[in-house]
PDB file of C-alpha atoms and ligand atoms in Angstrom:
ATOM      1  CA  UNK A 192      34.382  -9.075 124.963  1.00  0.00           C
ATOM      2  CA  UNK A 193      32.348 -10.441 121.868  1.00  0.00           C
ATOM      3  CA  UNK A 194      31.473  -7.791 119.477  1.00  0.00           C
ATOM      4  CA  UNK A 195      27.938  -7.454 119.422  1.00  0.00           C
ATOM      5  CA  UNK A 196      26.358  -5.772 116.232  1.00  0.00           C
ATOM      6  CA  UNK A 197      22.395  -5.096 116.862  1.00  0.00           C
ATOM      7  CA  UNK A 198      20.669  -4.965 113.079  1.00  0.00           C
ATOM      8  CA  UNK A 199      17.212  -3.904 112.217  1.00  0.00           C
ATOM      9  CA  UNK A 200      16.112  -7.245 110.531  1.00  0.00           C
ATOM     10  CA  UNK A 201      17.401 -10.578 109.141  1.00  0.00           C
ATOM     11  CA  UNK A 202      18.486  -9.308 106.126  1.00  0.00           C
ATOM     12  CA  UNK A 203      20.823  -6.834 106.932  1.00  0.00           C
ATOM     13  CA  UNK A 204      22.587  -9.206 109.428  1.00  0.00           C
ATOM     14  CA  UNK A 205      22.980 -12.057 106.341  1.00  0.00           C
ATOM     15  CA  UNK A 206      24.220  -9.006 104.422  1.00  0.00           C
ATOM     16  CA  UNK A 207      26.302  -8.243 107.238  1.00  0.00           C
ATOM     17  CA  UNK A 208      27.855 -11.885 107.502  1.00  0.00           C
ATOM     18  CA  UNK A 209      27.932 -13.048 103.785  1.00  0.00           C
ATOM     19  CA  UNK A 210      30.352  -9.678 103.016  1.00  0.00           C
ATOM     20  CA  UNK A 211      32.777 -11.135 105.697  1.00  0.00           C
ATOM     21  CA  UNK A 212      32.517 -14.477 104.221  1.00  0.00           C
ATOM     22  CA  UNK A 213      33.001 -13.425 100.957  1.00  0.00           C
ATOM     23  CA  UNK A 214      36.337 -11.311 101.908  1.00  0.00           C
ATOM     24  CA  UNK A 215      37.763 -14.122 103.537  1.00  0.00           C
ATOM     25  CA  UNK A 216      36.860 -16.253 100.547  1.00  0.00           C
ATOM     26  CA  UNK A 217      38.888 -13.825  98.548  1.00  0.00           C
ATOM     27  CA  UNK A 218      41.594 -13.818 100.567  1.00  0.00           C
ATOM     28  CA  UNK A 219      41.911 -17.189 101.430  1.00  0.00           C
ATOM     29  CA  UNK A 220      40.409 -19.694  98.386  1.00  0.00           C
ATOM     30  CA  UNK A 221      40.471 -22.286 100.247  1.00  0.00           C
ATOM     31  CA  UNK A 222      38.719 -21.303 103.593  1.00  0.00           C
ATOM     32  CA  UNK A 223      37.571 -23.364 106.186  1.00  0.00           C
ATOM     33  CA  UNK A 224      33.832 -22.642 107.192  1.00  0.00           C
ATOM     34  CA  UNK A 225      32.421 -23.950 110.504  1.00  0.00           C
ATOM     35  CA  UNK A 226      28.812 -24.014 108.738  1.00  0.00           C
ATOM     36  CA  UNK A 227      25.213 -24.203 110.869  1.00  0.00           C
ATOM     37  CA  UNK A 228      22.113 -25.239 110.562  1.00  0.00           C
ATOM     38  CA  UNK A 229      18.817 -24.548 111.486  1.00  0.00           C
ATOM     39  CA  UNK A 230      16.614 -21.268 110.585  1.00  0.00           C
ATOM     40  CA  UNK A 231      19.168 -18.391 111.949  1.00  0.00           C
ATOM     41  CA  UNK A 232      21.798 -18.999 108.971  1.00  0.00           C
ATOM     42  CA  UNK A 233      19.662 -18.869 106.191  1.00  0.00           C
ATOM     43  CA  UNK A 234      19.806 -15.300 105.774  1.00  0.00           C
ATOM     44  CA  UNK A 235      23.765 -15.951 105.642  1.00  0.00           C
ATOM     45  CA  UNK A 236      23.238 -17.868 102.654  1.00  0.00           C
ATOM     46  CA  UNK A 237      20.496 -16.419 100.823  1.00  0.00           C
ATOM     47  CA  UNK A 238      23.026 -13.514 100.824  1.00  0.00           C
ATOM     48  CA  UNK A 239      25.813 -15.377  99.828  1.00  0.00           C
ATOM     49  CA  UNK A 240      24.493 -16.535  96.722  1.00  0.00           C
ATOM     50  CA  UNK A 241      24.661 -12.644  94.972  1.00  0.00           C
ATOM     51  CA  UNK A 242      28.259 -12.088  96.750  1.00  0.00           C
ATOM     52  CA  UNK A 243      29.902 -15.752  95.164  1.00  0.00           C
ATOM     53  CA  UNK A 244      28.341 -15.670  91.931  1.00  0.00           C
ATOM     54  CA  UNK A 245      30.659 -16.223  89.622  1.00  0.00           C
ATOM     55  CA  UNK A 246      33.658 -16.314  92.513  1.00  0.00           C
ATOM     56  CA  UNK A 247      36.089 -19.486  92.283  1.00  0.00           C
ATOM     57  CA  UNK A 248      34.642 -21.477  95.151  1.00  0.00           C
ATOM     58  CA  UNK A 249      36.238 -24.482  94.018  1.00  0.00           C
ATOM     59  CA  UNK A 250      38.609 -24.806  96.845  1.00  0.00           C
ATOM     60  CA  UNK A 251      36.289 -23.776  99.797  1.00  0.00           C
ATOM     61  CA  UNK A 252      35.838 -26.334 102.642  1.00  0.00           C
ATOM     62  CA  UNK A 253      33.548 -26.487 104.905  1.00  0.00           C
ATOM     63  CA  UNK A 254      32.456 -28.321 108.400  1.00  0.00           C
ATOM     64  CA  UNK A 255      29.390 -28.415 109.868  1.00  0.00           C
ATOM     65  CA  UNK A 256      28.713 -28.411 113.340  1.00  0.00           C
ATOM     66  CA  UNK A 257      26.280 -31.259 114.150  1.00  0.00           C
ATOM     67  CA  UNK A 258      24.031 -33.947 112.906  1.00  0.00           C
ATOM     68  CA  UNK A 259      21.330 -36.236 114.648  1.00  0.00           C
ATOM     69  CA  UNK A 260      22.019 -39.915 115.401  1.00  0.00           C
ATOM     70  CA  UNK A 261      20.535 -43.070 113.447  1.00  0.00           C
ATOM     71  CA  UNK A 262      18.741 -40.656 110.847  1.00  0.00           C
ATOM     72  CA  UNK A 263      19.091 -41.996 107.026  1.00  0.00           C
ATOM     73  CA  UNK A 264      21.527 -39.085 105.672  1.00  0.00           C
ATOM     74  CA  UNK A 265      19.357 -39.139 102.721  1.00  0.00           C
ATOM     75  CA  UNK A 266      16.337 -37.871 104.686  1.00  0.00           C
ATOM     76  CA  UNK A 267      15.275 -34.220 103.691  1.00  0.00           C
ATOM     77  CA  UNK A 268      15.652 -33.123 108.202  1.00  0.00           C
ATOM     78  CA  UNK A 269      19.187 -34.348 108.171  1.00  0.00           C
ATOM     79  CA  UNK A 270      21.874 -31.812 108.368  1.00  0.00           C
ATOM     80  CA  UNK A 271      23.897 -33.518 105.729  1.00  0.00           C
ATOM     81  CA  UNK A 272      20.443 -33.045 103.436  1.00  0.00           C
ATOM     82  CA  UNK A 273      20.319 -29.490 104.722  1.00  0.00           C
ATOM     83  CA  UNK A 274      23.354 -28.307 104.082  1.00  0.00           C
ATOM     84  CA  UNK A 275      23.513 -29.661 100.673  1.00  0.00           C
ATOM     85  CA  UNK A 276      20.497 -28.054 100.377  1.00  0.00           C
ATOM     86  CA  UNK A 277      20.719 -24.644 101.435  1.00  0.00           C
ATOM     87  CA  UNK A 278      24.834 -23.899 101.249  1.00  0.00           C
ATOM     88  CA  UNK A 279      26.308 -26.637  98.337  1.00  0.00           C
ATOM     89  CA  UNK A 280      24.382 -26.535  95.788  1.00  0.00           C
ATOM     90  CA  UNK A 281      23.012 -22.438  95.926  1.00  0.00           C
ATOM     91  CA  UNK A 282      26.827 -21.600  96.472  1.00  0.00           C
ATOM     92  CA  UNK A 283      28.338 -23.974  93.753  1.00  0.00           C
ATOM     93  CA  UNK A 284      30.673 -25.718  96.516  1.00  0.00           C
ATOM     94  CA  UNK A 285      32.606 -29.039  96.106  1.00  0.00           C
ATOM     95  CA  UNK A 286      30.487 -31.375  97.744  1.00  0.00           C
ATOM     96  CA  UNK A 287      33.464 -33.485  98.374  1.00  0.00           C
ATOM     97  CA  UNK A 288      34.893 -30.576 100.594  1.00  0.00           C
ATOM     98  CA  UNK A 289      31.826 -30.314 102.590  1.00  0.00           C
ATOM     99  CA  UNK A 290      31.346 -32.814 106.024  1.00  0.00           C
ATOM    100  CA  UNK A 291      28.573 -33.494 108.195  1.00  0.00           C
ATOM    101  CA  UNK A 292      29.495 -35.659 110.868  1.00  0.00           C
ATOM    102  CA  UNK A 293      28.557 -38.996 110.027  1.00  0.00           C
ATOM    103  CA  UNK A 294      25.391 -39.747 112.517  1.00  0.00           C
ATOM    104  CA  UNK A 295      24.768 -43.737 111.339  1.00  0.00           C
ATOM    105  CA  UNK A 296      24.891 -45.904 114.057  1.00  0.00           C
ATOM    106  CA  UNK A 297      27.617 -48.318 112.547  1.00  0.00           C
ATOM    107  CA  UNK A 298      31.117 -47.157 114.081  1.00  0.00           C
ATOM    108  CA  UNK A 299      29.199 -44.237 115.550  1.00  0.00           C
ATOM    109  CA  UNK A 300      31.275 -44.620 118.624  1.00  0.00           C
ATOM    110  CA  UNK A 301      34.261 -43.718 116.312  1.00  0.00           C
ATOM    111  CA  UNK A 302      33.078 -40.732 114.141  1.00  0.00           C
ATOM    112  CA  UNK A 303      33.587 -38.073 116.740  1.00  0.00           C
ATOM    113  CA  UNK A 304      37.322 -38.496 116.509  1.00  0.00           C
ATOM    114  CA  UNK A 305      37.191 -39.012 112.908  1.00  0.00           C
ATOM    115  CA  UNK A 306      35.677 -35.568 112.568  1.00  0.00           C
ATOM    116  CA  UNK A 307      38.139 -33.667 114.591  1.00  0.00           C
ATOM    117  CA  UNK A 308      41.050 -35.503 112.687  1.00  0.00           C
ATOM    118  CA  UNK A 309      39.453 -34.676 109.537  1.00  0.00           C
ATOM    119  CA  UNK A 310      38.987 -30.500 110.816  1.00  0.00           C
ATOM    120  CA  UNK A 311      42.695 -30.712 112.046  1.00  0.00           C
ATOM    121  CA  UNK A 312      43.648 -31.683 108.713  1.00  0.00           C
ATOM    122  CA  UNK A 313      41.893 -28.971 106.884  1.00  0.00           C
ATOM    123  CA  UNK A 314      44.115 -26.419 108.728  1.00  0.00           C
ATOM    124  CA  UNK A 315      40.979 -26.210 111.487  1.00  0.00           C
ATOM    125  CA  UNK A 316      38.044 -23.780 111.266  1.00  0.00           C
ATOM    126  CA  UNK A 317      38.417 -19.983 109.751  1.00  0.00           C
ATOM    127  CA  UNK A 318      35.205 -18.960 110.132  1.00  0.00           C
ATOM    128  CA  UNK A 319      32.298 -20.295 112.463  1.00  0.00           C
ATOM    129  CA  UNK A 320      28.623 -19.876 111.848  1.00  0.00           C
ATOM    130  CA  UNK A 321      26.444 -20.743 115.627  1.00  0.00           C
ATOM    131  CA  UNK A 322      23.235 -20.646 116.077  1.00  0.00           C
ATOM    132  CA  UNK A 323      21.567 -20.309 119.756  1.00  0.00           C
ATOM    133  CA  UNK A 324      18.770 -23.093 120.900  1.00  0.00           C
ATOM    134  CA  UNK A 325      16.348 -21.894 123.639  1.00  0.00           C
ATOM    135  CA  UNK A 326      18.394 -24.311 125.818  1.00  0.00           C
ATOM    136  CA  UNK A 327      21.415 -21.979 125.103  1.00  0.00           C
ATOM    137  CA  UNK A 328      22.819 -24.719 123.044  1.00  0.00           C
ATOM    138  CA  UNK A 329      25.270 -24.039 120.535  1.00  0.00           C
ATOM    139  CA  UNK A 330      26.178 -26.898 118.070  1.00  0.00           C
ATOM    140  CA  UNK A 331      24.070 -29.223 119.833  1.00  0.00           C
ATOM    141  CA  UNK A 332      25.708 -28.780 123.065  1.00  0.00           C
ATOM    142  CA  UNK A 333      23.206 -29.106 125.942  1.00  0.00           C
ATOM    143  CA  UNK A 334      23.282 -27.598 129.154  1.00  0.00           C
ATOM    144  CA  UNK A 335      25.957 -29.493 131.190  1.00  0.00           C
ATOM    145  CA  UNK A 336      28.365 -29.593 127.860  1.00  0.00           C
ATOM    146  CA  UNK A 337      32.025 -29.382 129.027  1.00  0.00           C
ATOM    147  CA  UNK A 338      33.876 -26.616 127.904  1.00  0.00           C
ATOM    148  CA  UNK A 339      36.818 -29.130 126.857  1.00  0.00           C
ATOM    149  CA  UNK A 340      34.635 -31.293 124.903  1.00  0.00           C
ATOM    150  CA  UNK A 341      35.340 -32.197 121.323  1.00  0.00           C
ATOM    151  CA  UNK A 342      33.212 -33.867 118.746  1.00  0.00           C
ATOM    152  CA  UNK A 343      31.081 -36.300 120.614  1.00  0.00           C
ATOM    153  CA  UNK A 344      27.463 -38.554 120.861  1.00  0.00           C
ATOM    154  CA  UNK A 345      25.155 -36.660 122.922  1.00  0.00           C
ATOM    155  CA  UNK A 346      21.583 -36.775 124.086  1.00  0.00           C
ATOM    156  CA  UNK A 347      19.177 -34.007 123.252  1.00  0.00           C
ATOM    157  CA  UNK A 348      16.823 -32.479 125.935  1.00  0.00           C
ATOM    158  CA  UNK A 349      13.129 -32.701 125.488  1.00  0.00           C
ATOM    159  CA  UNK A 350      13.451 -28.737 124.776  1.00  0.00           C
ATOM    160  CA  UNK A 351      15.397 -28.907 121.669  1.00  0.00           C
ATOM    161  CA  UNK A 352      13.041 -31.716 120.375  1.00  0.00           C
ATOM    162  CA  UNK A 353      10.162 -30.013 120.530  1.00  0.00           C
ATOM    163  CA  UNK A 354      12.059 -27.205 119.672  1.00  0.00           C
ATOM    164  CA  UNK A 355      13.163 -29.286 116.444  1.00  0.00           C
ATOM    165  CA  UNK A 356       9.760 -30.945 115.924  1.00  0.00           C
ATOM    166  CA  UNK A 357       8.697 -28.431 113.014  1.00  0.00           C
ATOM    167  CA  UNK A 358      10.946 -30.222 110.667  1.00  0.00           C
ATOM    168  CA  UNK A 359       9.293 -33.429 111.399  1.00  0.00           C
ATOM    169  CA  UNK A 360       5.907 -35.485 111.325  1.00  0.00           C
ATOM    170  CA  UNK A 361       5.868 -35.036 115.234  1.00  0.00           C
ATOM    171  CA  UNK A 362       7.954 -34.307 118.337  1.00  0.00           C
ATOM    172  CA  UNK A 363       8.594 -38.047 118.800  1.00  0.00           C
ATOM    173  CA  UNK A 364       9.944 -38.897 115.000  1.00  0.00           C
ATOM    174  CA  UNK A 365      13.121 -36.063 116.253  1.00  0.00           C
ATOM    175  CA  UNK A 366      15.530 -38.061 117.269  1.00  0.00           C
ATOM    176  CA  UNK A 367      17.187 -38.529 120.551  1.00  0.00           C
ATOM    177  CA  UNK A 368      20.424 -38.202 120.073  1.00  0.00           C
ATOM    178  CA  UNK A 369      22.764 -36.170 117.913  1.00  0.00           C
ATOM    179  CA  UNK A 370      26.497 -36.040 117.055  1.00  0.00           C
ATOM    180  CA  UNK A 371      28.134 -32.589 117.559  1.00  0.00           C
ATOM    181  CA  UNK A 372      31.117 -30.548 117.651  1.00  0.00           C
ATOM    182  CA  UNK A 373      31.938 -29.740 121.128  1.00  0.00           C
ATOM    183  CA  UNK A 374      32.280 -26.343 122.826  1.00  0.00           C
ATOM    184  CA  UNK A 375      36.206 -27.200 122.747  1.00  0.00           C
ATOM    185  CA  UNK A 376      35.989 -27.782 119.172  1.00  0.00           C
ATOM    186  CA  UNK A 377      34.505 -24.737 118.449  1.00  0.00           C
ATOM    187  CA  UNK A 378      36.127 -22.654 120.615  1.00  0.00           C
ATOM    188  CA  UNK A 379      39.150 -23.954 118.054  1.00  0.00           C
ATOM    189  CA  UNK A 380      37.364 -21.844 115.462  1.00  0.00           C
ATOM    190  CA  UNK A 381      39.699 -18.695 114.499  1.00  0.00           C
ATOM    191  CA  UNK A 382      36.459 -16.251 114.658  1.00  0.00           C
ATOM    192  CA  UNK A 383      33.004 -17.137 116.159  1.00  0.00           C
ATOM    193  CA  UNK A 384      30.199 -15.449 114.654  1.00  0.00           C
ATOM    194  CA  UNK A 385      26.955 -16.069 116.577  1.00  0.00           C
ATOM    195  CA  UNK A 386      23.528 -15.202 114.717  1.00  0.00           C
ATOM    196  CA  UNK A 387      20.366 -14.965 116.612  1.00  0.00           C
ATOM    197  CA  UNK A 388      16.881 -13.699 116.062  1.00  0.00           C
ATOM    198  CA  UNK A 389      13.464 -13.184 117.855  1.00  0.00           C
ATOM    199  CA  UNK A 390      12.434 -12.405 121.432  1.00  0.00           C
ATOM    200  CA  UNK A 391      12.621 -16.005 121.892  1.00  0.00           C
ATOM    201  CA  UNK A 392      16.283 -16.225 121.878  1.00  0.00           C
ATOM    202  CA  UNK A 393      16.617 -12.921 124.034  1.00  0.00           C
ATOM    203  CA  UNK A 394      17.255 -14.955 127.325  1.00  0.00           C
ATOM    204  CA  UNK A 395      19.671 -17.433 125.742  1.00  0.00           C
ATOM    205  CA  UNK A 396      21.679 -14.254 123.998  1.00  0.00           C
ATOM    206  CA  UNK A 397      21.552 -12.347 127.703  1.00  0.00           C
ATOM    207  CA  UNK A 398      23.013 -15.096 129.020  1.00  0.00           C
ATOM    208  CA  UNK A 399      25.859 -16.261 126.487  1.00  0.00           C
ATOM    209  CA  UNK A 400      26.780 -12.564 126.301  1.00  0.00           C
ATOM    210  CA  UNK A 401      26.474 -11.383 129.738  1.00  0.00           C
ATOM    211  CA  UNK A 402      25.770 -14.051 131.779  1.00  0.00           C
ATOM    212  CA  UNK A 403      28.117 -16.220 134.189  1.00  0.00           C
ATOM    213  CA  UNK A 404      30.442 -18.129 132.140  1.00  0.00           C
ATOM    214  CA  UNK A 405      28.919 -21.341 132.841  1.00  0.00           C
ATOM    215  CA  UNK A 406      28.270 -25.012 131.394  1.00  0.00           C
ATOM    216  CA  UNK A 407      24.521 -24.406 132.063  1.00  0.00           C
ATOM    217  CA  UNK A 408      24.398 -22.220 129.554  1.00  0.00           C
ATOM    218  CA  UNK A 409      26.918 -23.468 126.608  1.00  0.00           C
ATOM    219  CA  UNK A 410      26.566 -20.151 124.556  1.00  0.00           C
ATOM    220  CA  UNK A 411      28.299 -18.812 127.435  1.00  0.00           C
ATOM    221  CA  UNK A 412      31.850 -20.217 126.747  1.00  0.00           C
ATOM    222  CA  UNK A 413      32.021 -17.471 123.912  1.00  0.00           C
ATOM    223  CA  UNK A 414      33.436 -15.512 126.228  1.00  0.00           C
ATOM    224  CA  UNK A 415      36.232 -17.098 126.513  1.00  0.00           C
ATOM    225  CA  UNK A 416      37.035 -16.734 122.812  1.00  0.00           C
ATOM    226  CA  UNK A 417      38.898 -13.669 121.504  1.00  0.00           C
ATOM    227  CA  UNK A 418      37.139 -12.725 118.595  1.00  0.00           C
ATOM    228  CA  UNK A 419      33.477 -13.542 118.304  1.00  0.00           C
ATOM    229  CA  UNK A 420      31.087 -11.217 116.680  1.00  0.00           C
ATOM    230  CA  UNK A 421      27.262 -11.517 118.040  1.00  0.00           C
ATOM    231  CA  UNK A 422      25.230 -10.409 115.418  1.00  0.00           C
ATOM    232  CA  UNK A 423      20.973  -9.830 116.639  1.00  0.00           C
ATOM    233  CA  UNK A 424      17.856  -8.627 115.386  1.00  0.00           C
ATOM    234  CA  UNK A 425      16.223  -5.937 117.988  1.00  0.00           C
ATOM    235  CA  UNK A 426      14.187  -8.531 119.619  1.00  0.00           C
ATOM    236  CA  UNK A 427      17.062 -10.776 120.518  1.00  0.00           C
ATOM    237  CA  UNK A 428      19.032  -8.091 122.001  1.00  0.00           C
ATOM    238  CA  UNK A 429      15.505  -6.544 123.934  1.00  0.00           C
ATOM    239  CA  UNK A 430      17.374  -8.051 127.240  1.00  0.00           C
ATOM    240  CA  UNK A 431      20.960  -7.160 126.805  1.00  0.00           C
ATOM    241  CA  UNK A 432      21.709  -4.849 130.081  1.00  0.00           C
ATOM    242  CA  UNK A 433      24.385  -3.132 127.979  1.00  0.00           C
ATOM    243  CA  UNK A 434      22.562  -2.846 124.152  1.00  0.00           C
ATOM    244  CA  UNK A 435      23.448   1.232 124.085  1.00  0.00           C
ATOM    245  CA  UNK A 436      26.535   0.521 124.813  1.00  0.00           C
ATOM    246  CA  UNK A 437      27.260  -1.696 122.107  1.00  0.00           C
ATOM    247  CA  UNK A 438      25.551   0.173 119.650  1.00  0.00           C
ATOM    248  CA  UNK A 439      27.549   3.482 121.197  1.00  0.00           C
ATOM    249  CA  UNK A 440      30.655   1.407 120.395  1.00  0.00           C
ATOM    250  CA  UNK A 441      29.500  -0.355 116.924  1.00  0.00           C
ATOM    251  CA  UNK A 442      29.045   3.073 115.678  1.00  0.00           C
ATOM    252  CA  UNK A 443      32.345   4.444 116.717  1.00  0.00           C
ATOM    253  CA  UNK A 444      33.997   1.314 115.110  1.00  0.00           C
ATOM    254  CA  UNK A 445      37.351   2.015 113.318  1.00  0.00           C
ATOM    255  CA  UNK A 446      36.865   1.308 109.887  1.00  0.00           C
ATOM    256  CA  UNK A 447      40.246  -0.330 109.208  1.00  0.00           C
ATOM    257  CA  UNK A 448      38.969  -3.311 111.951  1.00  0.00           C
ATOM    258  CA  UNK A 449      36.310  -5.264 110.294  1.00  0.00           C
ATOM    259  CA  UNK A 450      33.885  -7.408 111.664  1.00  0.00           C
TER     260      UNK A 450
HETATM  261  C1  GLP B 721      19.447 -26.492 116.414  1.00  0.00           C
HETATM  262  C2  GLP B 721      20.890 -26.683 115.924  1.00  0.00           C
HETATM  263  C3  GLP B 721      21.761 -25.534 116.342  1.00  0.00           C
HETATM  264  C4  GLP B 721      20.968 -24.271 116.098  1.00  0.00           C
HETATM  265  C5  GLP B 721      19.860 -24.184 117.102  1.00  0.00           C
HETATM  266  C6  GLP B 721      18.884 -23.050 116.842  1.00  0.00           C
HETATM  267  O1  GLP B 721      18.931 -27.541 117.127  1.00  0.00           O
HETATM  268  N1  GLP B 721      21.530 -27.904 116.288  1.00  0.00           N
HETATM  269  O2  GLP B 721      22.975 -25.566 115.624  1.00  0.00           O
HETATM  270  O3  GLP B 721      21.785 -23.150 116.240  1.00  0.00           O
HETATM  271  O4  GLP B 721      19.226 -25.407 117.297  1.00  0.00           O
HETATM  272  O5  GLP B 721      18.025 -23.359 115.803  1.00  0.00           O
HETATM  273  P1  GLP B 721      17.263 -22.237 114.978  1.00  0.00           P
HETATM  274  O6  GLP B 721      18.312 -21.476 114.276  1.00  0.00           O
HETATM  275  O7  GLP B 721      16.381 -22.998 114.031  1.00  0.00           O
HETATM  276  O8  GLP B 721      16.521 -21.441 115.953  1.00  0.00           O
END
């Protein structure tokens, strides 16, 4: 079973997360992060910035888990623009070390197996950061997503572009497809741990946590991972069946065991 860890706000789960990071950081210089985008991590981050200061981050790698298709990487909504924005620069990291997969359209048809080849190489992923879409998308792995599949060309639901559309002009300059790890890929990832916030991701938690395992719900295949933490705010956890549990056992934790 994931670990789930229900916090009081945003904050204290990017607290939460950045300490980990940072203590694998120290123990391991040149860590692999499986890095995500989107508004859940930035807490993560923001945090991150205190713990690292004046750290030697010079080695740290990092992979991040999707990018959309035919987007200029220079524009300010791509996820290579985001995550130089928000985790290479604040953090001081090599940019060189840092990957997006590479969404232009020429050779796009090879850049999912470049990716993987590239995370092999790099030892594979210590540490992955997921969001959850309202589709129950992780990476962007829409419902139907094969549990087997590895970095791939996919096409995003209507859902997820509106659900995207705040970072544009409109819902139709999103675009409609997207490059992504896939749920095999990240399942790859030596620890999963799986941020979400608000009452509007309270279904898509329920169901990656408790739910069927199930490829209409991606955020499901969790479960078949052996150590994933969940960390929520109280409003994503308000439909967990088994939140007092998990706060009975969070409590209780052994402090030797770490997140
Ligand atoms: C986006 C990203 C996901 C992210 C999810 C939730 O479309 N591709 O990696 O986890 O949707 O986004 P947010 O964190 O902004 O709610």
């Amino acid at each position: 079973m994931a670990e789930i860890v229900i916090v009081p706000d945003r904050a204290a789960a990017g607290a939460l997360v950045a300490d980990e990071i940072a203590a694998l950081i120290a123990r391991r210089p040149d860590a692999v992060l499986g890095l995500a985008t989107g508004s859940t991590p930035l807490p993560v981050y923001e945090a991150l910035r205190s713990r690292l200061a004046g750290a030697d981050v010079s080695r740290v790698r990092g992979f991040a888990l999707d990018e959309y298709v035919g987007i200029d990487p220079g524009h300010p909504e791509s996820y290579r623009s985001v995550i130089t924005r928000e985790v290479v620069r604040p953090l001081g990291l090599d940019p060189a070390r840092v990957r997006t997969p590479d969404g232009t359209l020429d050779g796009i048809e090879h850049h999912g197996e470049d990716y993987e080849e590239a995370i092999a190489h790099a030892g594979g992923v210590d540490l992955q950061l997921l969001g959850i879409g309202t589709t129950g998308h992780i990476g962007f792995n829409e419902p139907g997503s094969s549990f087997a599949s590895r970095t791939r060309v996919k096409t995003l639901t209507q859902q997820t572009r509106e659900d995207n559309a705040r970072f544009f002009d409109s819902v139709d300059d999103v675009p409609t497809h997207c490059i992504t790890q896939g749920l095999g890929t990240i399942l790859d990832a030596r620890h999963l741990v799986l941020l979400a916030f608000g009452e509007g991701k309270a279904a898509a938690v329920a169901g990656a946590v408790e739910g069927p395992v199930t490829s209409s719900l991606p955020g499901s295949a969790i479960q078949l991972h052996p150590h994933v933490t969940v960390v929520v705010d109280e409003s994503a956890a308000s439909r967990l069946a088994h939140a007092d549990y998990y706060r009975y056992a969070y409590a209780r934790k052994p402090a030797w065991q770490g997140l």
